[in-house]
Structure formats: C-alpha cells, structure tokens
Amino acid sequence: MAGPASKPGLILNGEAVSGNSELREELLAAGVEVVFRAIDELAVDIGPRGVRIRETVEGRDLADFRFVQVLTYQRPTATLLNAVADYLATKAVYACNTAGVAAPTKLFKYVRLANRGLSVPSTVYLPPQLLADAYRDLATQLELPFVMKTVTGGRGRMTHIVGSEDAFVERLRDREHARVGFLVQELVPPDGSYFVLVLGGHVSLAMRCRDGGVGDLLARSGWDEADLVDIRRLDQGARETAVQAAAAMDYDIAGVHLVRHWTTGNWRVLDVNPTPPLASGGHITDKVGAYAEYLKRQFANPEQAVGNARRR
C-alpha cells in the first residue's frame, strides 16, 4: 500500500493555474502529483456507515488525498465548504483555505453530526449536472417517497416530499432554489417528533409536535405548534441525543429537532438550531424561564457551564 507521501493533492477551483504548462513541468520534475477539480465536481453521501465526500470525475474519496486546497470561492463553494472542512478534519487530511469561510448550512450540520456519531437521516448531495439523471438510483438508495430540500435548509416551499419522477423533475426546474443546490434525504416515518431546548449542556425544556401528516411536520415551524411535555418523562435516549447534538455543533444554546423512527425506535436528529425562538411562538413564559435559569448558571460559574456543555 502506498504511503501518505505518495498520495496526490487536491486543488479545488484551480482553473486559473491548472493549464499553466510551467507549473505542470515543475511539479512533474519534483515528483509532485496534484489533481484539479471544480467545487461542482464534489458529491456527499451521509448514511448508516458514516459520511463520504468524493470527487465525481474519478470517484476518489477526499480522504485519499494528501491535502486539499481551495484557490477561489465562486458559488457554490461557500455553501459546501464547511461540510468539506469538517470531513477533512475527521479524516486527518490537511486542509488549506477551508476554515471559517462558509455558513452553517443543513449539509454542514448533517456532516458534522454524522462525523460525531449522531444518527441523522440518510442524505445525498450531488452536483446539479449529476442530480438530473439520478432519480432511479436515489429512489433505490433512499426508497420512495423521499425528501428534497435546499442545502441551506428551510421549510415550506423549500422542502418537498417526492414520490415520483415527475415530482422530482418539477423540483429541479425550480430555478430559485436550484441555485443553492438540493439535498435528497430519507423520509423518516415518525413515531413522535420533539423539539428539545438544550441550554449549557442541560435539557431545559421539551415540546412534542402535535399529531399530523408527515408533510405538515416538514412544512411547519414546529416550535409554534407543539405541546409542552414534562422533561422528566422524556425518553432518556432523546435527552442524551439532544445534548450530544448540541455539543457536536459547539452550541451552548440549541433547539434540537428529534424524530423517533416508528419501527426501530431510534432517535434521529433532523436539525440543531443555534437560535431557537425563545421569545416568540408558543410557551414563551416557559422558554424565557428556562433561559433565565441558564443565565443564572452562567453567572454563577460561566467557565464550568461552558465546559460541561462541550464535554457532553
């Protein structure tokens, strides 16, 4: 097996230098191999076995490169880059110019959570030129119906349940949302959906979504249409999963959306929100009261409170 030194380097968005003959000659003479790819030649798979990010020209895993470097940041680089950076860090691949660039998209959250061992719905990201012809493979991999949502997340018109190829094609024609890219995701049949408020590493409040169709669950805000539950009666697995999800994202304040699979009983993380609606929607008094208790703990011993959240 070849050692690390024999691995090639991967340069993303290097079109400006990839055709330079002098550069290629110098690298060849030095025995240095680099591969040039565009940001839209990356694909992401998140499943029960973990995360895999690959370049789609030859299908090589980014973990198989010696280093990954980004030269320019044209769209959709900023949308994808933090997911790539987290994956490279998990695989101990040296990354250049990847940190602190991108926003916390849905894709990044799913990659981060899966990299930390949390259970999330199986999710696929493909570049637009490959997604258009991928319906049959996706239907086989994720089963029908599946969910399509934008990489950046959101509800309502940005999230759809797809049960046919016609519906899939219709979503791809939505130019407004296609610009930011789509995630295609397993639809988890829910046996209970909860919004859990985690403050300083503690479950401070929990709400259960009212019974309704899966489409309603995806389209509604959730926090506004949920019933308060006694956190002492909340399943221990749900409590632990919510705390671990907040810690995985390094959020000291987090609203964690959990769903329990109706056949396996396993808890899946659908979202971790660092800005839960504390002073709006339903149960404002309870949410504000929980936040007040959190602030009291912070003032009593802020370093310990933050440390506990990170260790969990």
PDB file of C-alpha atoms in Angstrom:
ATOM      1  CA  MET A   1       0.000   0.000   0.000  1.00  0.00           C
ATOM      2  CA  ALA A   2       1.308   3.450  -0.871  1.00  0.00           C
ATOM      3  CA  GLY A   3       2.296   5.717   1.978  1.00  0.00           C
ATOM      4  CA  PRO A   4       0.925   9.190   2.703  1.00  0.00           C
ATOM      5  CA  ALA A   5       3.731  10.889   0.781  1.00  0.00           C
ATOM      6  CA  SER A   6       2.600   9.167  -2.437  1.00  0.00           C
ATOM      7  CA  LYS A   7      -0.934  10.482  -2.187  1.00  0.00           C
ATOM      8  CA  PRO A   8      -1.824  13.291  -4.586  1.00  0.00           C
ATOM      9  CA  GLY A   9      -3.007  16.708  -3.518  1.00  0.00           C
ATOM     10  CA  LEU A  10      -6.440  18.030  -4.482  1.00  0.00           C
ATOM     11  CA  ILE A  11      -6.866  21.632  -5.574  1.00  0.00           C
ATOM     12  CA  LEU A  12     -10.403  22.950  -5.796  1.00  0.00           C
ATOM     13  CA  ASN A  13     -11.328  25.807  -8.111  1.00  0.00           C
ATOM     14  CA  GLY A  14      -7.840  25.985  -9.586  1.00  0.00           C
ATOM     15  CA  GLU A  15      -8.853  26.668 -13.167  1.00  0.00           C
ATOM     16  CA  ALA A  16      -6.646  29.771 -13.293  1.00  0.00           C
ATOM     17  CA  VAL A  17      -3.453  27.721 -12.802  1.00  0.00           C
ATOM     18  CA  SER A  18      -4.390  24.192 -13.869  1.00  0.00           C
ATOM     19  CA  GLY A  19      -3.497  24.850 -17.505  1.00  0.00           C
ATOM     20  CA  ASN A  20      -0.164  26.522 -16.804  1.00  0.00           C
ATOM     21  CA  SER A  21       2.485  24.400 -18.542  1.00  0.00           C
ATOM     22  CA  GLU A  22       5.384  25.722 -16.452  1.00  0.00           C
ATOM     23  CA  LEU A  23       3.636  24.768 -13.223  1.00  0.00           C
ATOM     24  CA  ARG A  24       2.897  21.276 -14.509  1.00  0.00           C
ATOM     25  CA  GLU A  25       6.512  20.781 -15.633  1.00  0.00           C
ATOM     26  CA  GLU A  26       7.911  21.905 -12.279  1.00  0.00           C
ATOM     27  CA  LEU A  27       5.560  19.647 -10.326  1.00  0.00           C
ATOM     28  CA  LEU A  28       6.306  16.699 -12.611  1.00  0.00           C
ATOM     29  CA  ALA A  29      10.060  17.193 -12.220  1.00  0.00           C
ATOM     30  CA  ALA A  30       9.671  17.274  -8.444  1.00  0.00           C
ATOM     31  CA  GLY A  31       7.512  14.124  -8.396  1.00  0.00           C
ATOM     32  CA  VAL A  32       4.537  16.072  -7.031  1.00  0.00           C
ATOM     33  CA  GLU A  33       1.073  14.956  -8.177  1.00  0.00           C
ATOM     34  CA  VAL A  34      -1.907  17.285  -7.848  1.00  0.00           C
ATOM     35  CA  VAL A  35      -5.457  16.863  -9.081  1.00  0.00           C
ATOM     36  CA  PHE A  36      -7.581  19.835 -10.109  1.00  0.00           C
ATOM     37  CA  ARG A  37     -11.343  19.757  -9.589  1.00  0.00           C
ATOM     38  CA  ALA A  38     -14.147  22.321  -9.523  1.00  0.00           C
ATOM     39  CA  ILE A  39     -16.364  22.689  -6.465  1.00  0.00           C
ATOM     40  CA  ASP A  40     -19.288  21.347  -8.514  1.00  0.00           C
ATOM     41  CA  GLU A  41     -17.413  18.085  -9.000  1.00  0.00           C
ATOM     42  CA  LEU A  42     -17.929  17.019  -5.390  1.00  0.00           C
ATOM     43  CA  ALA A  43     -20.651  14.714  -4.040  1.00  0.00           C
ATOM     44  CA  VAL A  44     -21.639  13.913  -0.445  1.00  0.00           C
ATOM     45  CA  ASP A  45     -23.228  10.727   0.938  1.00  0.00           C
ATOM     46  CA  ILE A  46     -24.384  10.504   4.558  1.00  0.00           C
ATOM     47  CA  GLY A  47     -25.671   7.111   5.641  1.00  0.00           C
ATOM     48  CA  PRO A  48     -25.654   4.484   8.390  1.00  0.00           C
ATOM     49  CA  ARG A  49     -21.948   3.812   7.770  1.00  0.00           C
ATOM     50  CA  GLY A  50     -20.989   7.466   8.111  1.00  0.00           C
ATOM     51  CA  VAL A  51     -20.008  10.215   5.696  1.00  0.00           C
ATOM     52  CA  ARG A  52     -18.232  10.007   2.356  1.00  0.00           C
ATOM     53  CA  ILE A  53     -17.255  13.004   0.232  1.00  0.00           C
ATOM     54  CA  ARG A  54     -15.805  12.233  -3.187  1.00  0.00           C
ATOM     55  CA  GLU A  55     -14.772  13.944  -6.365  1.00  0.00           C
ATOM     56  CA  THR A  56     -17.046  12.766  -9.149  1.00  0.00           C
ATOM     57  CA  VAL A  57     -14.610  12.652 -12.081  1.00  0.00           C
ATOM     58  CA  GLU A  58     -12.775   9.507 -10.917  1.00  0.00           C
ATOM     59  CA  GLY A  59     -14.783   8.787  -7.769  1.00  0.00           C
ATOM     60  CA  ARG A  60     -11.923   9.235  -5.294  1.00  0.00           C
ATOM     61  CA  ASP A  61     -12.689   9.852  -1.651  1.00  0.00           C
ATOM     62  CA  LEU A  62     -11.304  13.136  -0.323  1.00  0.00           C
ATOM     63  CA  ALA A  63      -9.745  11.094   2.477  1.00  0.00           C
ATOM     64  CA  ASP A  64      -7.428   9.576  -0.146  1.00  0.00           C
ATOM     65  CA  PHE A  65      -5.690  12.869  -0.853  1.00  0.00           C
ATOM     66  CA  ARG A  66      -2.613  14.148   0.967  1.00  0.00           C
ATOM     67  CA  PHE A  67      -4.075  17.639   1.235  1.00  0.00           C
ATOM     68  CA  VAL A  68      -6.999  19.653  -0.105  1.00  0.00           C
ATOM     69  CA  GLN A  69      -6.596  23.291  -1.057  1.00  0.00           C
ATOM     70  CA  VAL A  70      -9.125  25.888  -2.210  1.00  0.00           C
ATOM     71  CA  LEU A  71      -7.905  28.613  -4.551  1.00  0.00           C
ATOM     72  CA  THR A  72     -11.067  30.602  -5.254  1.00  0.00           C
ATOM     73  CA  TYR A  73     -14.566  30.794  -3.763  1.00  0.00           C
ATOM     74  CA  GLN A  74     -17.067  31.011  -6.601  1.00  0.00           C
ATOM     75  CA  ARG A  75     -20.555  29.645  -5.978  1.00  0.00           C
ATOM     76  CA  PRO A  76     -21.443  27.216  -4.527  1.00  0.00           C
ATOM     77  CA  THR A  77     -18.079  26.961  -2.711  1.00  0.00           C
ATOM     78  CA  ALA A  78     -19.197  28.835   0.407  1.00  0.00           C
ATOM     79  CA  THR A  79     -22.320  26.674   0.618  1.00  0.00           C
ATOM     80  CA  LEU A  80     -20.364  23.401   0.641  1.00  0.00           C
ATOM     81  CA  LEU A  81     -17.010  24.269   2.156  1.00  0.00           C
ATOM     82  CA  ASN A  82     -17.673  23.884   5.868  1.00  0.00           C
ATOM     83  CA  ALA A  83     -19.037  20.371   5.265  1.00  0.00           C
ATOM     84  CA  VAL A  84     -15.855  19.564   3.342  1.00  0.00           C
ATOM     85  CA  ALA A  85     -13.684  21.097   6.078  1.00  0.00           C
ATOM     86  CA  ASP A  86     -15.350  19.047   8.819  1.00  0.00           C
ATOM     87  CA  TYR A  87     -14.937  15.861   6.799  1.00  0.00           C
ATOM     88  CA  LEU A  88     -11.250  16.557   6.151  1.00  0.00           C
ATOM     89  CA  ALA A  89     -10.656  17.255   9.845  1.00  0.00           C
ATOM     90  CA  THR A  90     -12.345  13.976  10.777  1.00  0.00           C
ATOM     91  CA  LYS A  91     -10.190  12.085   8.249  1.00  0.00           C
ATOM     92  CA  ALA A  92      -6.995  13.922   9.352  1.00  0.00           C
ATOM     93  CA  VAL A  93      -6.423  15.368   5.873  1.00  0.00           C
ATOM     94  CA  TYR A  94      -4.531  18.661   5.796  1.00  0.00           C
ATOM     95  CA  ALA A  95      -6.810  21.439   4.511  1.00  0.00           C
ATOM     96  CA  CYS A  96      -5.755  24.824   3.149  1.00  0.00           C
ATOM     97  CA  ASN A  97      -8.087  27.834   2.962  1.00  0.00           C
ATOM     98  CA  THR A  98     -11.191  25.916   4.053  1.00  0.00           C
ATOM     99  CA  ALA A  99     -11.907  27.043   7.630  1.00  0.00           C
ATOM    100  CA  GLY A 100     -14.166  29.928   8.608  1.00  0.00           C
ATOM    101  CA  VAL A 101     -15.498  30.536   5.111  1.00  0.00           C
ATOM    102  CA  ALA A 102     -18.966  29.031   4.881  1.00  0.00           C
ATOM    103  CA  ALA A 103     -22.314  29.413   6.641  1.00  0.00           C
ATOM    104  CA  PRO A 104     -23.764  26.619   8.856  1.00  0.00           C
ATOM    105  CA  THR A 105     -25.919  25.003   6.177  1.00  0.00           C
ATOM    106  CA  LYS A 106     -28.082  21.913   6.557  1.00  0.00           C
ATOM    107  CA  LEU A 107     -25.419  19.933   4.716  1.00  0.00           C
ATOM    108  CA  PHE A 108     -22.725  21.024   7.156  1.00  0.00           C
ATOM    109  CA  LYS A 109     -24.892  20.117  10.130  1.00  0.00           C
ATOM    110  CA  TYR A 110     -25.622  16.621   8.827  1.00  0.00           C
ATOM    111  CA  VAL A 111     -21.941  16.016   8.024  1.00  0.00           C
ATOM    112  CA  ARG A 112     -20.825  17.281  11.435  1.00  0.00           C
ATOM    113  CA  LEU A 113     -23.442  15.283  13.343  1.00  0.00           C
ATOM    114  CA  ALA A 114     -22.721  12.081  11.416  1.00  0.00           C
ATOM    115  CA  ASN A 115     -18.976  12.583  11.844  1.00  0.00           C
ATOM    116  CA  ARG A 116     -19.577  12.782  15.600  1.00  0.00           C
ATOM    117  CA  GLY A 117     -21.570   9.555  15.639  1.00  0.00           C
ATOM    118  CA  LEU A 118     -25.101  11.006  15.806  1.00  0.00           C
ATOM    119  CA  SER A 119     -27.878   9.339  13.825  1.00  0.00           C
ATOM    120  CA  VAL A 120     -29.300  11.514  11.024  1.00  0.00           C
ATOM    121  CA  PRO A 121     -31.483  10.655   8.018  1.00  0.00           C
ATOM    122  CA  SER A 122     -29.541   9.194   5.097  1.00  0.00           C
ATOM    123  CA  THR A 123     -28.726  12.145   2.850  1.00  0.00           C
ATOM    124  CA  VAL A 124     -27.216  12.641  -0.604  1.00  0.00           C
ATOM    125  CA  TYR A 125     -25.796  15.778  -2.206  1.00  0.00           C
ATOM    126  CA  LEU A 126     -24.950  15.636  -5.899  1.00  0.00           C
ATOM    127  CA  PRO A 127     -23.789  18.437  -8.186  1.00  0.00           C
ATOM    128  CA  PRO A 128     -26.600  19.660 -10.473  1.00  0.00           C
ATOM    129  CA  GLN A 129     -25.209  18.018 -13.615  1.00  0.00           C
ATOM    130  CA  LEU A 130     -25.357  14.583 -11.945  1.00  0.00           C
ATOM    131  CA  LEU A 131     -28.559  15.084  -9.944  1.00  0.00           C
ATOM    132  CA  ALA A 132     -30.719  15.466 -13.054  1.00  0.00           C
ATOM    133  CA  ASP A 133     -30.146  11.819 -14.083  1.00  0.00           C
ATOM    134  CA  ALA A 134     -30.008  10.296 -10.603  1.00  0.00           C
ATOM    135  CA  TYR A 135     -33.690   9.701  -9.821  1.00  0.00           C
ATOM    136  CA  ARG A 136     -33.677   5.915 -10.148  1.00  0.00           C
ATOM    137  CA  ASP A 137     -30.508   5.484  -8.094  1.00  0.00           C
ATOM    138  CA  LEU A 138     -31.826   7.814  -5.395  1.00  0.00           C
ATOM    139  CA  ALA A 139     -35.196   6.054  -5.275  1.00  0.00           C
ATOM    140  CA  THR A 140     -33.387   2.737  -4.794  1.00  0.00           C
ATOM    141  CA  GLN A 141     -30.957   4.053  -2.202  1.00  0.00           C
ATOM    142  CA  LEU A 142     -33.370   6.155  -0.124  1.00  0.00           C
ATOM    143  CA  GLU A 143     -36.694   4.470  -1.057  1.00  0.00           C
ATOM    144  CA  LEU A 144     -39.870   6.331  -2.018  1.00  0.00           C
ATOM    145  CA  PRO A 145     -41.091   8.761  -1.035  1.00  0.00           C
ATOM    146  CA  PHE A 146     -38.005  10.788  -0.195  1.00  0.00           C
ATOM    147  CA  VAL A 147     -37.464  14.396   0.825  1.00  0.00           C
ATOM    148  CA  MET A 148     -35.889  17.160  -1.246  1.00  0.00           C
ATOM    149  CA  LYS A 149     -34.697  20.300   0.480  1.00  0.00           C
ATOM    150  CA  THR A 150     -32.220  23.021  -0.290  1.00  0.00           C
ATOM    151  CA  VAL A 151     -28.669  22.702   1.014  1.00  0.00           C
ATOM    152  CA  THR A 152     -29.254  25.818   3.087  1.00  0.00           C
ATOM    153  CA  GLY A 153     -32.364  24.323   4.697  1.00  0.00           C
ATOM    154  CA  GLY A 154     -35.714  25.902   5.371  1.00  0.00           C
ATOM    155  CA  ARG A 155     -39.323  24.745   5.418  1.00  0.00           C
ATOM    156  CA  GLY A 156     -42.456  25.362   3.417  1.00  0.00           C
ATOM    157  CA  ARG A 157     -41.662  25.785  -0.298  1.00  0.00           C
ATOM    158  CA  MET A 158     -38.011  24.850   0.302  1.00  0.00           C
ATOM    159  CA  THR A 159     -38.842  21.293   1.475  1.00  0.00           C
ATOM    160  CA  HIS A 160     -40.879  18.757  -0.510  1.00  0.00           C
ATOM    161  CA  ILE A 161     -41.838  15.109  -0.332  1.00  0.00           C
ATOM    162  CA  VAL A 162     -41.122  13.432  -3.682  1.00  0.00           C
ATOM    163  CA  GLY A 163     -42.906  10.228  -4.650  1.00  0.00           C
ATOM    164  CA  SER A 164     -42.494  10.149  -8.424  1.00  0.00           C
ATOM    165  CA  GLU A 165     -40.048  11.053 -11.155  1.00  0.00           C
ATOM    166  CA  ASP A 166     -42.367  13.799 -12.379  1.00  0.00           C
ATOM    167  CA  ALA A 167     -42.329  15.437  -8.942  1.00  0.00           C
ATOM    168  CA  PHE A 168     -38.532  15.121  -8.859  1.00  0.00           C
ATOM    169  CA  VAL A 169     -38.157  16.825 -12.239  1.00  0.00           C
ATOM    170  CA  GLU A 170     -40.546  19.567 -11.163  1.00  0.00           C
ATOM    171  CA  ARG A 171     -38.356  20.335  -8.138  1.00  0.00           C
ATOM    172  CA  LEU A 172     -35.246  20.512 -10.317  1.00  0.00           C
ATOM    173  CA  ARG A 173     -36.990  23.088 -12.507  1.00  0.00           C
ATOM    174  CA  ASP A 174     -37.414  25.394  -9.518  1.00  0.00           C
ATOM    175  CA  ARG A 175     -34.612  27.756 -10.518  1.00  0.00           C
ATOM    176  CA  GLU A 176     -34.941  29.903  -7.406  1.00  0.00           C
ATOM    177  CA  HIS A 177     -33.949  27.029  -5.119  1.00  0.00           C
ATOM    178  CA  ALA A 178     -31.837  25.062  -7.598  1.00  0.00           C
ATOM    179  CA  ARG A 179     -29.234  27.833  -7.480  1.00  0.00           C
ATOM    180  CA  VAL A 180     -28.221  26.846  -3.950  1.00  0.00           C
ATOM    181  CA  GLY A 181     -28.424  23.094  -4.606  1.00  0.00           C
ATOM    182  CA  PHE A 182     -30.597  20.297  -3.253  1.00  0.00           C
ATOM    183  CA  LEU A 183     -30.228  17.613  -0.635  1.00  0.00           C
ATOM    184  CA  VAL A 184     -32.097  14.367  -1.237  1.00  0.00           C
ATOM    185  CA  GLN A 185     -32.939  12.682   2.038  1.00  0.00           C
ATOM    186  CA  GLU A 186     -34.532   9.595   3.519  1.00  0.00           C
ATOM    187  CA  LEU A 187     -38.038  10.242   4.840  1.00  0.00           C
ATOM    188  CA  VAL A 188     -38.029   9.009   8.439  1.00  0.00           C
ATOM    189  CA  PRO A 189     -41.514   7.734   9.376  1.00  0.00           C
ATOM    190  CA  PRO A 190     -42.056   9.393  12.757  1.00  0.00           C
ATOM    191  CA  ASP A 191     -43.338   7.878  15.962  1.00  0.00           C
ATOM    192  CA  GLY A 192     -43.079  11.107  17.875  1.00  0.00           C
ATOM    193  CA  SER A 193     -41.341  14.349  16.924  1.00  0.00           C
ATOM    194  CA  TYR A 194     -39.848  16.585  19.601  1.00  0.00           C
ATOM    195  CA  PHE A 195     -38.248  19.988  19.918  1.00  0.00           C
ATOM    196  CA  VAL A 196     -35.773  19.999  22.791  1.00  0.00           C
ATOM    197  CA  LEU A 197     -34.200  23.140  24.225  1.00  0.00           C
ATOM    198  CA  VAL A 198     -30.619  22.477  25.355  1.00  0.00           C
ATOM    199  CA  LEU A 199     -29.018  25.248  27.414  1.00  0.00           C
ATOM    200  CA  GLY A 200     -25.486  24.940  28.719  1.00  0.00           C
ATOM    201  CA  GLY A 201     -25.404  21.170  28.246  1.00  0.00           C
ATOM    202  CA  HIS A 202     -28.754  20.596  30.017  1.00  0.00           C
ATOM    203  CA  VAL A 203     -32.156  19.679  28.611  1.00  0.00           C
ATOM    204  CA  SER A 204     -34.154  22.664  29.834  1.00  0.00           C
ATOM    205  CA  LEU A 205     -37.474  22.251  28.010  1.00  0.00           C
ATOM    206  CA  ALA A 206     -39.141  19.851  25.592  1.00  0.00           C
ATOM    207  CA  MET A 207     -42.155  20.047  23.320  1.00  0.00           C
ATOM    208  CA  ARG A 208     -43.894  17.336  21.305  1.00  0.00           C
ATOM    209  CA  CYS A 209     -45.280  18.040  17.856  1.00  0.00           C
ATOM    210  CA  ARG A 210     -48.996  17.560  17.593  1.00  0.00           C
ATOM    211  CA  ASP A 211     -50.180  14.628  15.531  1.00  0.00           C
ATOM    212  CA  GLY A 212     -50.353  15.350  11.831  1.00  0.00           C
ATOM    213  CA  GLY A 213     -49.166  14.173   8.464  1.00  0.00           C
ATOM    214  CA  VAL A 214     -45.506  13.957   7.553  1.00  0.00           C
ATOM    215  CA  GLY A 215     -45.987  16.823   5.128  1.00  0.00           C
ATOM    216  CA  ASP A 216     -47.233  19.019   7.954  1.00  0.00           C
ATOM    217  CA  LEU A 217     -44.216  18.057  10.051  1.00  0.00           C
ATOM    218  CA  LEU A 218     -41.852  19.192   7.310  1.00  0.00           C
ATOM    219  CA  ALA A 219     -43.707  22.373   6.411  1.00  0.00           C
ATOM    220  CA  ARG A 220     -44.491  23.813   9.833  1.00  0.00           C
ATOM    221  CA  SER A 221     -42.130  25.656  12.137  1.00  0.00           C
ATOM    222  CA  GLY A 222     -42.670  23.047  14.844  1.00  0.00           C
ATOM    223  CA  TRP A 223     -41.849  25.232  17.816  1.00  0.00           C
ATOM    224  CA  ASP A 224     -45.052  27.213  17.345  1.00  0.00           C
ATOM    225  CA  GLU A 225     -47.301  24.164  17.084  1.00  0.00           C
ATOM    226  CA  ALA A 226     -46.087  21.805  19.785  1.00  0.00           C
ATOM    227  CA  ASP A 227     -47.223  20.844  23.257  1.00  0.00           C
ATOM    228  CA  LEU A 228     -45.078  21.203  26.343  1.00  0.00           C
ATOM    229  CA  VAL A 229     -44.026  17.912  27.951  1.00  0.00           C
ATOM    230  CA  ASP A 230     -42.523  17.080  31.326  1.00  0.00           C
ATOM    231  CA  ILE A 231     -38.803  16.697  30.636  1.00  0.00           C
ATOM    232  CA  ARG A 232     -38.577  14.196  33.495  1.00  0.00           C
ATOM    233  CA  ARG A 233     -40.753  11.863  31.405  1.00  0.00           C
ATOM    234  CA  LEU A 234     -38.854  12.446  28.184  1.00  0.00           C
ATOM    235  CA  ASP A 235     -37.146   9.297  26.941  1.00  0.00           C
ATOM    236  CA  GLN A 236     -33.571   9.081  28.216  1.00  0.00           C
ATOM    237  CA  GLY A 237     -32.333   8.351  24.702  1.00  0.00           C
ATOM    238  CA  ALA A 238     -33.944  11.548  23.442  1.00  0.00           C
ATOM    239  CA  ARG A 239     -32.387  13.578  26.245  1.00  0.00           C
ATOM    240  CA  GLU A 240     -28.918  12.178  25.614  1.00  0.00           C
ATOM    241  CA  THR A 241     -29.209  12.583  21.849  1.00  0.00           C
ATOM    242  CA  ALA A 242     -30.284  16.233  22.164  1.00  0.00           C
ATOM    243  CA  VAL A 243     -27.385  17.082  24.484  1.00  0.00           C
ATOM    244  CA  GLN A 244     -24.885  15.262  22.267  1.00  0.00           C
ATOM    245  CA  ALA A 245     -26.198  17.014  19.157  1.00  0.00           C
ATOM    246  CA  ALA A 246     -25.822  20.464  20.725  1.00  0.00           C
ATOM    247  CA  ALA A 247     -22.299  19.590  21.902  1.00  0.00           C
ATOM    248  CA  ALA A 248     -21.342  18.216  18.479  1.00  0.00           C
ATOM    249  CA  MET A 249     -22.228  21.571  16.921  1.00  0.00           C
ATOM    250  CA  ASP A 250     -20.476  23.503  19.734  1.00  0.00           C
ATOM    251  CA  TYR A 251     -23.753  25.276  20.523  1.00  0.00           C
ATOM    252  CA  ASP A 252     -24.246  26.294  24.138  1.00  0.00           C
ATOM    253  CA  ILE A 253     -27.808  27.333  23.220  1.00  0.00           C
ATOM    254  CA  ALA A 254     -29.614  24.982  20.859  1.00  0.00           C
ATOM    255  CA  GLY A 255     -33.043  23.913  19.749  1.00  0.00           C
ATOM    256  CA  VAL A 256     -32.761  20.271  18.713  1.00  0.00           C
ATOM    257  CA  HIS A 257     -35.423  18.694  16.492  1.00  0.00           C
ATOM    258  CA  LEU A 258     -35.616  14.946  17.105  1.00  0.00           C
ATOM    259  CA  VAL A 259     -37.763  12.302  15.494  1.00  0.00           C
ATOM    260  CA  ARG A 260     -38.178   8.715  16.651  1.00  0.00           C
ATOM    261  CA  HIS A 261     -38.319   6.107  13.879  1.00  0.00           C
ATOM    262  CA  TRP A 262     -41.655   4.338  14.140  1.00  0.00           C
ATOM    263  CA  THR A 263     -40.256   0.805  13.586  1.00  0.00           C
ATOM    264  CA  THR A 264     -36.762   0.892  15.125  1.00  0.00           C
ATOM    265  CA  GLY A 265     -37.483   3.354  17.926  1.00  0.00           C
ATOM    266  CA  ASN A 266     -34.131   5.022  17.241  1.00  0.00           C
ATOM    267  CA  TRP A 267     -33.806   8.771  17.600  1.00  0.00           C
ATOM    268  CA  ARG A 268     -32.715  10.752  14.545  1.00  0.00           C
ATOM    269  CA  VAL A 269     -31.553  14.360  14.585  1.00  0.00           C
ATOM    270  CA  LEU A 270     -33.360  16.467  11.984  1.00  0.00           C
ATOM    271  CA  ASP A 271     -31.910  19.847  12.957  1.00  0.00           C
ATOM    272  CA  VAL A 272     -29.844  21.703  15.538  1.00  0.00           C
ATOM    273  CA  ASN A 273     -30.740  25.392  15.644  1.00  0.00           C
ATOM    274  CA  PRO A 274     -28.467  27.861  17.500  1.00  0.00           C
ATOM    275  CA  THR A 275     -31.245  30.485  17.502  1.00  0.00           C
ATOM    276  CA  PRO A 276     -34.385  28.768  18.853  1.00  0.00           C
ATOM    277  CA  PRO A 277     -37.406  31.095  19.245  1.00  0.00           C
ATOM    278  CA  LEU A 278     -37.148  31.880  22.950  1.00  0.00           C
ATOM    279  CA  ALA A 279     -39.371  34.951  22.956  1.00  0.00           C
ATOM    280  CA  SER A 280     -41.850  34.120  20.206  1.00  0.00           C
ATOM    281  CA  GLY A 281     -44.368  31.438  19.326  1.00  0.00           C
ATOM    282  CA  GLY A 282     -45.954  29.260  21.987  1.00  0.00           C
ATOM    283  CA  HIS A 283     -44.960  28.689  25.626  1.00  0.00           C
ATOM    284  CA  ILE A 284     -42.973  31.925  25.824  1.00  0.00           C
ATOM    285  CA  THR A 285     -43.133  32.032  29.622  1.00  0.00           C
ATOM    286  CA  ASP A 286     -41.664  28.543  29.929  1.00  0.00           C
ATOM    287  CA  LYS A 287     -38.937  29.189  27.360  1.00  0.00           C
ATOM    288  CA  VAL A 288     -37.928  32.522  28.864  1.00  0.00           C
ATOM    289  CA  GLY A 289     -37.953  30.958  32.333  1.00  0.00           C
ATOM    290  CA  ALA A 290     -35.616  28.189  31.152  1.00  0.00           C
ATOM    291  CA  TYR A 291     -33.317  30.765  29.594  1.00  0.00           C
ATOM    292  CA  ALA A 292     -33.284  32.783  32.829  1.00  0.00           C
ATOM    293  CA  GLU A 293     -32.166  29.677  34.739  1.00  0.00           C
ATOM    294  CA  TYR A 294     -29.430  29.125  32.185  1.00  0.00           C
ATOM    295  CA  LEU A 295     -28.188  32.701  32.603  1.00  0.00           C
ATOM    296  CA  LYS A 296     -28.130  32.272  36.376  1.00  0.00           C
ATOM    297  CA  ARG A 297     -25.900  29.226  35.958  1.00  0.00           C
ATOM    298  CA  GLN A 298     -23.655  31.148  33.606  1.00  0.00           C
ATOM    299  CA  PHE A 299     -23.185  33.997  36.063  1.00  0.00           C
ATOM    300  CA  ALA A 300     -22.659  31.581  38.939  1.00  0.00           C
ATOM    301  CA  ASN A 301     -19.853  29.720  37.155  1.00  0.00           C
ATOM    302  CA  PRO A 302     -19.567  30.579  33.446  1.00  0.00           C
ATOM    303  CA  GLU A 303     -16.406  28.566  32.735  1.00  0.00           C
ATOM    304  CA  GLN A 304     -17.823  25.409  34.283  1.00  0.00           C
ATOM    305  CA  ALA A 305     -21.138  25.816  32.465  1.00  0.00           C
ATOM    306  CA  VAL A 306     -19.465  26.152  29.059  1.00  0.00           C
ATOM    307  CA  GLY A 307     -17.023  23.347  29.820  1.00  0.00           C
ATOM    308  CA  ASN A 308     -19.801  20.958  30.755  1.00  0.00           C
ATOM    309  CA  ALA A 309     -21.608  21.684  27.501  1.00  0.00           C
ATOM    310  CA  ARG A 310     -18.508  20.963  25.423  1.00  0.00           C
ATOM    311  CA  ARG A 311     -17.617  17.769  27.280  1.00  0.00           C
ATOM    312  CA  ARG A 312     -21.115  16.398  26.747  1.00  0.00           C
TER     313      ARG A 312
END
